[in-house]
PDB file of C-alpha atoms in Angstrom:
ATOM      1  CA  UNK A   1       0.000   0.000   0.000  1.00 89.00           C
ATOM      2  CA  UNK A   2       1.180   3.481  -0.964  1.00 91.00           C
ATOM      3  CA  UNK A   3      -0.148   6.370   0.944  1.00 90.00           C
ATOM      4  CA  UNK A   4       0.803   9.686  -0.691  1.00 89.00           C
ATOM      5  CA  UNK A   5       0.188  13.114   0.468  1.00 85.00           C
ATOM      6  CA  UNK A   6      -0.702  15.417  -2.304  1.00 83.00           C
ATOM      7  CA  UNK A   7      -1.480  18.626  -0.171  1.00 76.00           C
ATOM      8  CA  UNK A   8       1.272  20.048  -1.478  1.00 74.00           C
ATOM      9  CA  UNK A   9       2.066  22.386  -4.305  1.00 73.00           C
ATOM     10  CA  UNK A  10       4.844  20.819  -7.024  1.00 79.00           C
ATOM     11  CA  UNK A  11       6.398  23.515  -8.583  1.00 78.00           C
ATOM     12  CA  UNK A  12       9.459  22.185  -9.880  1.00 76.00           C
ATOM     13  CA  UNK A  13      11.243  21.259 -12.990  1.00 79.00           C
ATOM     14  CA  UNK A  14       9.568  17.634 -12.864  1.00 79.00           C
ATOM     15  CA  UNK A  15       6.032  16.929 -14.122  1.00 81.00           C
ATOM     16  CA  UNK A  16       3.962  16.052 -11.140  1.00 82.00           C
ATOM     17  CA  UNK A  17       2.980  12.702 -11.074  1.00 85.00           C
ATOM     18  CA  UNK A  18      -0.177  11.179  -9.104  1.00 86.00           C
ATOM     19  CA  UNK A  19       0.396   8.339  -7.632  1.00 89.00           C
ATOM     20  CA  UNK A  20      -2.384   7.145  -7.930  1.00 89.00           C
ATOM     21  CA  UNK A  21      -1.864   6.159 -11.379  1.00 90.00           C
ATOM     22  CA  UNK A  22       0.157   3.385  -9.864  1.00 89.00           C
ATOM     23  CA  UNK A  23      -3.255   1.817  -8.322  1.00 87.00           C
ATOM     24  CA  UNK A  24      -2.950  -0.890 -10.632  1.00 88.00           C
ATOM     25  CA  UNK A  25       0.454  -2.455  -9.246  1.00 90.00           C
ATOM     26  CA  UNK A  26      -0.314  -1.526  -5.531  1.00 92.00           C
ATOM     27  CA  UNK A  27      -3.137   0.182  -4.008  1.00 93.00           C
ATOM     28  CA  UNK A  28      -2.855   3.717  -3.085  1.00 93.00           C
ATOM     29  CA  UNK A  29      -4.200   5.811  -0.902  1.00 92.00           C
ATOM     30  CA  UNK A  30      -4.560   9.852  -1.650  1.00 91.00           C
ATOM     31  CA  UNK A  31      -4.508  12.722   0.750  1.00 87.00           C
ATOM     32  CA  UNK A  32      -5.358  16.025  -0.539  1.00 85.00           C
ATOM     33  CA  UNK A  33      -6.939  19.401   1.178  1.00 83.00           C
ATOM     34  CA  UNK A  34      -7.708  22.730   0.537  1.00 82.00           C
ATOM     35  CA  UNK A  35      -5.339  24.482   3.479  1.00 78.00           C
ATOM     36  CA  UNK A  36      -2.591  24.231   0.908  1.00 75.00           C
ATOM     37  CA  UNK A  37      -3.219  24.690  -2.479  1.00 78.00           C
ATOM     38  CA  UNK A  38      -5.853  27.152  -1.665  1.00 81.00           C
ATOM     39  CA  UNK A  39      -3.584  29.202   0.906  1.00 79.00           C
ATOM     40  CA  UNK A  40      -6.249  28.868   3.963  1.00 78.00           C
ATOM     41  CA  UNK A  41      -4.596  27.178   6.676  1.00 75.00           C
ATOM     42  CA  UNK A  42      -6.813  25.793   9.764  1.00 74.00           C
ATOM     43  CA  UNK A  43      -9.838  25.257   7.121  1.00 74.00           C
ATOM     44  CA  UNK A  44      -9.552  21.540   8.320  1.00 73.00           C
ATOM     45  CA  UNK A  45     -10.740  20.251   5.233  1.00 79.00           C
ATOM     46  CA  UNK A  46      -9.210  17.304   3.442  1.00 81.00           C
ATOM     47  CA  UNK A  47     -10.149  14.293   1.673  1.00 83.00           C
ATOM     48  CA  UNK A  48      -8.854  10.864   0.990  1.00 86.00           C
ATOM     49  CA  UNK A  49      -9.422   9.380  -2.437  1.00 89.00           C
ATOM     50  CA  UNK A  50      -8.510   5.180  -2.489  1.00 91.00           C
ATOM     51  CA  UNK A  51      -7.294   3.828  -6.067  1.00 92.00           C
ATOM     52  CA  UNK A  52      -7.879   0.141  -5.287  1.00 92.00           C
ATOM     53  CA  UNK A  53      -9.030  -1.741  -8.370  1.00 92.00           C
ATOM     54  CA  UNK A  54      -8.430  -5.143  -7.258  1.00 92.00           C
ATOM     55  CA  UNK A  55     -10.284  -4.427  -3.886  1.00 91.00           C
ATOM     56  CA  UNK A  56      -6.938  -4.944  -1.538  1.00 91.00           C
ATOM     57  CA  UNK A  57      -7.819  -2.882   0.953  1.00 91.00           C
ATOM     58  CA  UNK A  58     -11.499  -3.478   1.092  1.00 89.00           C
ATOM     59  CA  UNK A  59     -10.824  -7.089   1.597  1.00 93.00           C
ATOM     60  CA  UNK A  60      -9.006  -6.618   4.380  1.00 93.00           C
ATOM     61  CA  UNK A  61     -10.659  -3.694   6.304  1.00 91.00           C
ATOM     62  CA  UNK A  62      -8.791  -0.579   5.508  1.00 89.00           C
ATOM     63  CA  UNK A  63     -11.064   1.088   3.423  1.00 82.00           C
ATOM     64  CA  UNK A  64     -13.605   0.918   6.304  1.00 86.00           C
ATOM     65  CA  UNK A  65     -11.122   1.555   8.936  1.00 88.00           C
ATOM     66  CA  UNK A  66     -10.249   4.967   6.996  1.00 82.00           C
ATOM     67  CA  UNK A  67     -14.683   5.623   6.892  1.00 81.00           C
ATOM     68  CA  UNK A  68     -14.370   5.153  11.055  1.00 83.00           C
ATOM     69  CA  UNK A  69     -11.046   7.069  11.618  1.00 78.00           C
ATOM     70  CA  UNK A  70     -12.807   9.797   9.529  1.00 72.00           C
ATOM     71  CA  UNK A  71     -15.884  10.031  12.071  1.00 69.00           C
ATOM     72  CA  UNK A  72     -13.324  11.023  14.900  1.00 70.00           C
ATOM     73  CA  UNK A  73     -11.267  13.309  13.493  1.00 65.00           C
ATOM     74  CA  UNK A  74     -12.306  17.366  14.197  1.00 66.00           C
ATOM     75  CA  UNK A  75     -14.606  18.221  11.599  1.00 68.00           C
ATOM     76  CA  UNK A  76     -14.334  21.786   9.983  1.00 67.00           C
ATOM     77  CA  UNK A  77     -16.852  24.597  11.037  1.00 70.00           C
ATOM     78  CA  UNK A  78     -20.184  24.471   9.431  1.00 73.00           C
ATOM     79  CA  UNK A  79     -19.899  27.964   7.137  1.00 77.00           C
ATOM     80  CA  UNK A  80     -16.416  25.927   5.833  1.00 76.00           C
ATOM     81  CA  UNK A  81     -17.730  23.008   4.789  1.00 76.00           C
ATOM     82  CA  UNK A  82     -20.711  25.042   2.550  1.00 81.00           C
ATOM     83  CA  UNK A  83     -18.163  27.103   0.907  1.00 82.00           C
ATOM     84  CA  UNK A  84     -16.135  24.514  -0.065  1.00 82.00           C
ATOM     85  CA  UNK A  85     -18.112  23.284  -3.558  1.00 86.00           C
ATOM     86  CA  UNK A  86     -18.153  27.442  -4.741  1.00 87.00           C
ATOM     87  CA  UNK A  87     -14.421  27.216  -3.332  1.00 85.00           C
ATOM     88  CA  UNK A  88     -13.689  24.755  -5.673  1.00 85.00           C
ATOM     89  CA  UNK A  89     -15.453  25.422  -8.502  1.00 90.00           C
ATOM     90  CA  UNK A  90     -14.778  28.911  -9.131  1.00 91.00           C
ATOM     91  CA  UNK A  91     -11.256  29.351  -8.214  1.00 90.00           C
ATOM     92  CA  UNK A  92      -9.633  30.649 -11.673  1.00 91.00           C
ATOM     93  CA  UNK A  93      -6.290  28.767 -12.639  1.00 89.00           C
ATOM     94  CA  UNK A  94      -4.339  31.872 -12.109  1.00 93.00           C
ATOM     95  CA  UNK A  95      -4.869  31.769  -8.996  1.00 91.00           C
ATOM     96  CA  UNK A  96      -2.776  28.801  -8.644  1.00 87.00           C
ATOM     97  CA  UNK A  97      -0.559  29.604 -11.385  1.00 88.00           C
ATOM     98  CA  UNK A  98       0.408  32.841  -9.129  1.00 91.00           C
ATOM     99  CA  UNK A  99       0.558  30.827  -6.203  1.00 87.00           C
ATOM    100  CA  UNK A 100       3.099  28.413  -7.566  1.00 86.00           C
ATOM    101  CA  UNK A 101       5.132  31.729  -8.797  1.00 88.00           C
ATOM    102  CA  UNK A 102       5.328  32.734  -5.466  1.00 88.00           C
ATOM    103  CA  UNK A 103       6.375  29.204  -3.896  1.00 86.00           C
ATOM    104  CA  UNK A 104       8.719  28.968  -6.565  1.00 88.00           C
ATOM    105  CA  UNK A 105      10.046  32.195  -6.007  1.00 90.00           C
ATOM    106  CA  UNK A 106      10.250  31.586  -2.229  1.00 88.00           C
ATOM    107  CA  UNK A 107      11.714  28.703  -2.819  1.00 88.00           C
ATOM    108  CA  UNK A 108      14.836  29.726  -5.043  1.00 90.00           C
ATOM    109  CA  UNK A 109      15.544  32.677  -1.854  1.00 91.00           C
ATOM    110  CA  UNK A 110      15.595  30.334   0.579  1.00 89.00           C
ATOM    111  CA  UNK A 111      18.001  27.926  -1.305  1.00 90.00           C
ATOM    112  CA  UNK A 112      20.303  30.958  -2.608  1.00 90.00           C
ATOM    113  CA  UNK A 113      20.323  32.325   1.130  1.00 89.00           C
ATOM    114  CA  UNK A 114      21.289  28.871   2.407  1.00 88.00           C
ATOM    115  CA  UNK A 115      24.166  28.861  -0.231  1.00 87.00           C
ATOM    116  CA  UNK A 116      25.599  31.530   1.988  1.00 86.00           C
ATOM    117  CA  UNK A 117      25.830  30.228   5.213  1.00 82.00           C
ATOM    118  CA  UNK A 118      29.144  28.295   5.563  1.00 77.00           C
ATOM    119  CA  UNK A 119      28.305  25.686   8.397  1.00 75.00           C
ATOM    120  CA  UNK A 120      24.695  24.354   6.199  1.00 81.00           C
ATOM    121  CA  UNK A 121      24.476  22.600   2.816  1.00 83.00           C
ATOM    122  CA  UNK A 122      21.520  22.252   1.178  1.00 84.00           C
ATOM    123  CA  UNK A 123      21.802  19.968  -1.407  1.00 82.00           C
ATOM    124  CA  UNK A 124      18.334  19.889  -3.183  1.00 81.00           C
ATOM    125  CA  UNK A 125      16.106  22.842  -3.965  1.00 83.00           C
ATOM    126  CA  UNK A 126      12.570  22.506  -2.832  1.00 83.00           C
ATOM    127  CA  UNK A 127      10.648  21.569  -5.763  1.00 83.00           C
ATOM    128  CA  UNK A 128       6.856  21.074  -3.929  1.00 79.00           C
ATOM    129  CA  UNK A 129       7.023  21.513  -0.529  1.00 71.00           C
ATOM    130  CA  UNK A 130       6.793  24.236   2.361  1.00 69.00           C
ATOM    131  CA  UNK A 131      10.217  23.028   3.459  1.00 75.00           C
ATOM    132  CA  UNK A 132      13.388  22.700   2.596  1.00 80.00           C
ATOM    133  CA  UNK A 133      15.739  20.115   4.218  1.00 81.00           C
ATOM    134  CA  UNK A 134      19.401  21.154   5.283  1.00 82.00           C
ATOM    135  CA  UNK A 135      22.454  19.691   6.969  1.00 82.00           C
ATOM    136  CA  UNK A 136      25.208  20.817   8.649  1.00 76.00           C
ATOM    137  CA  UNK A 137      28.852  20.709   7.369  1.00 67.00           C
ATOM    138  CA  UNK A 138      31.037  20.929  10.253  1.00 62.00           C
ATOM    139  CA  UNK A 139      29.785  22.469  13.881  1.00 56.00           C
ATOM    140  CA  UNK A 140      33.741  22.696  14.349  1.00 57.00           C
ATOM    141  CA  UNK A 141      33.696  25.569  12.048  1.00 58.00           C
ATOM    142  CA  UNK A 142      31.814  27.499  13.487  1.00 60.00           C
ATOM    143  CA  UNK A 143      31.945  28.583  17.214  1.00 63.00           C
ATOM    144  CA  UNK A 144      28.568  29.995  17.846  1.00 64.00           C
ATOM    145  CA  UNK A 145      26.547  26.923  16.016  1.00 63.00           C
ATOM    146  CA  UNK A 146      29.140  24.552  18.043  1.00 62.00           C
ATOM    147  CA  UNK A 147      28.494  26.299  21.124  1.00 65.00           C
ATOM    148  CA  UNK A 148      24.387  26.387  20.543  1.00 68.00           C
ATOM    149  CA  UNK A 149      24.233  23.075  19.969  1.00 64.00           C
ATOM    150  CA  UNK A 150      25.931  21.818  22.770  1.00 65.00           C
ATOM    151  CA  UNK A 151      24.094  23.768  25.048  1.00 65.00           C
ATOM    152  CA  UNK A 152      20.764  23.050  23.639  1.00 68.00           C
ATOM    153  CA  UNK A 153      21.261  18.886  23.667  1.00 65.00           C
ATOM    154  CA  UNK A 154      22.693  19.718  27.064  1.00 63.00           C
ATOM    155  CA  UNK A 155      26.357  18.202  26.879  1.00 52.00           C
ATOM    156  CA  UNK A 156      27.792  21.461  27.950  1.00 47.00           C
TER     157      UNK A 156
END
């Protein structure tokens, strides 16, 4: 089973791929929202799609596991959960054209700023997510990250 989150935007060089295309080989299961792609964090609204041709996952209970986990979860407020079809169906495709600009452009900043710090590397630049992963190079090289970290996992 595959379980791929596709909240996020891709705005990268590389076409973006759902996975579940793959539903044939394995079954996948989709997680997508609105807090995202529409830029409206705490919304709380989601949805799981399952691409499960050969009925894997209904054989053996997930699918209705997934219907009961959904009747716990925190629900989103009433005037939310109206909007959401008008949301959806009139939201122009520049809207998320600019949005992707402006992930994209945030994006390239962050990686070019990172580039400057000695101590960090980042290796890969973001290419659909709201993060960007980084590692360090050597704390010896620098005094103040050296001394930060020490203090902070509390060996000093």
């Amino acid at each position: 089973m595959v379980i791929s989150d596709e909240v996020q935007f891709v705005f990268g060089s590389k076409p973006f791929i759902p996975m579940g295309v793959f539903g044939e080989t394995v079954p996948v299961v989709t997680l997508g929202g609105i807090s995202k792609r529409w830029m409206v964090p705490g919304y709380r609204f989601g949805w799981i799609a399952v691409t499960d041709p050969k009925g894997v996952l209904r054989k053996n209970n997930v699918f209705e596991s997934i219907v009961t986990y959904r009747g716990i979860t925190a629900d989103p407020a009433a005037p939310i959960q109206g909007a959401i079809p008008q949301i959806i169906a009139i939201t122009d495709k520049s809207f998320f054209a600019k949005a992707i600009g402006l992930m994209r452009g945030a994006a390239e900043l962050c990686y070019r700023k990172l580039q400057d710090i000695d101590c960090i590397t980042c290796s890969h630049k973001p290419e659909g997510a709201m993060s960007v992963m980084v590692s360090t190079k050597s704390i010896s090289r620098s005094p103040f990250l050296a001394f930060n970290y020490l203090h902070l996992s509390k060996r000093w």
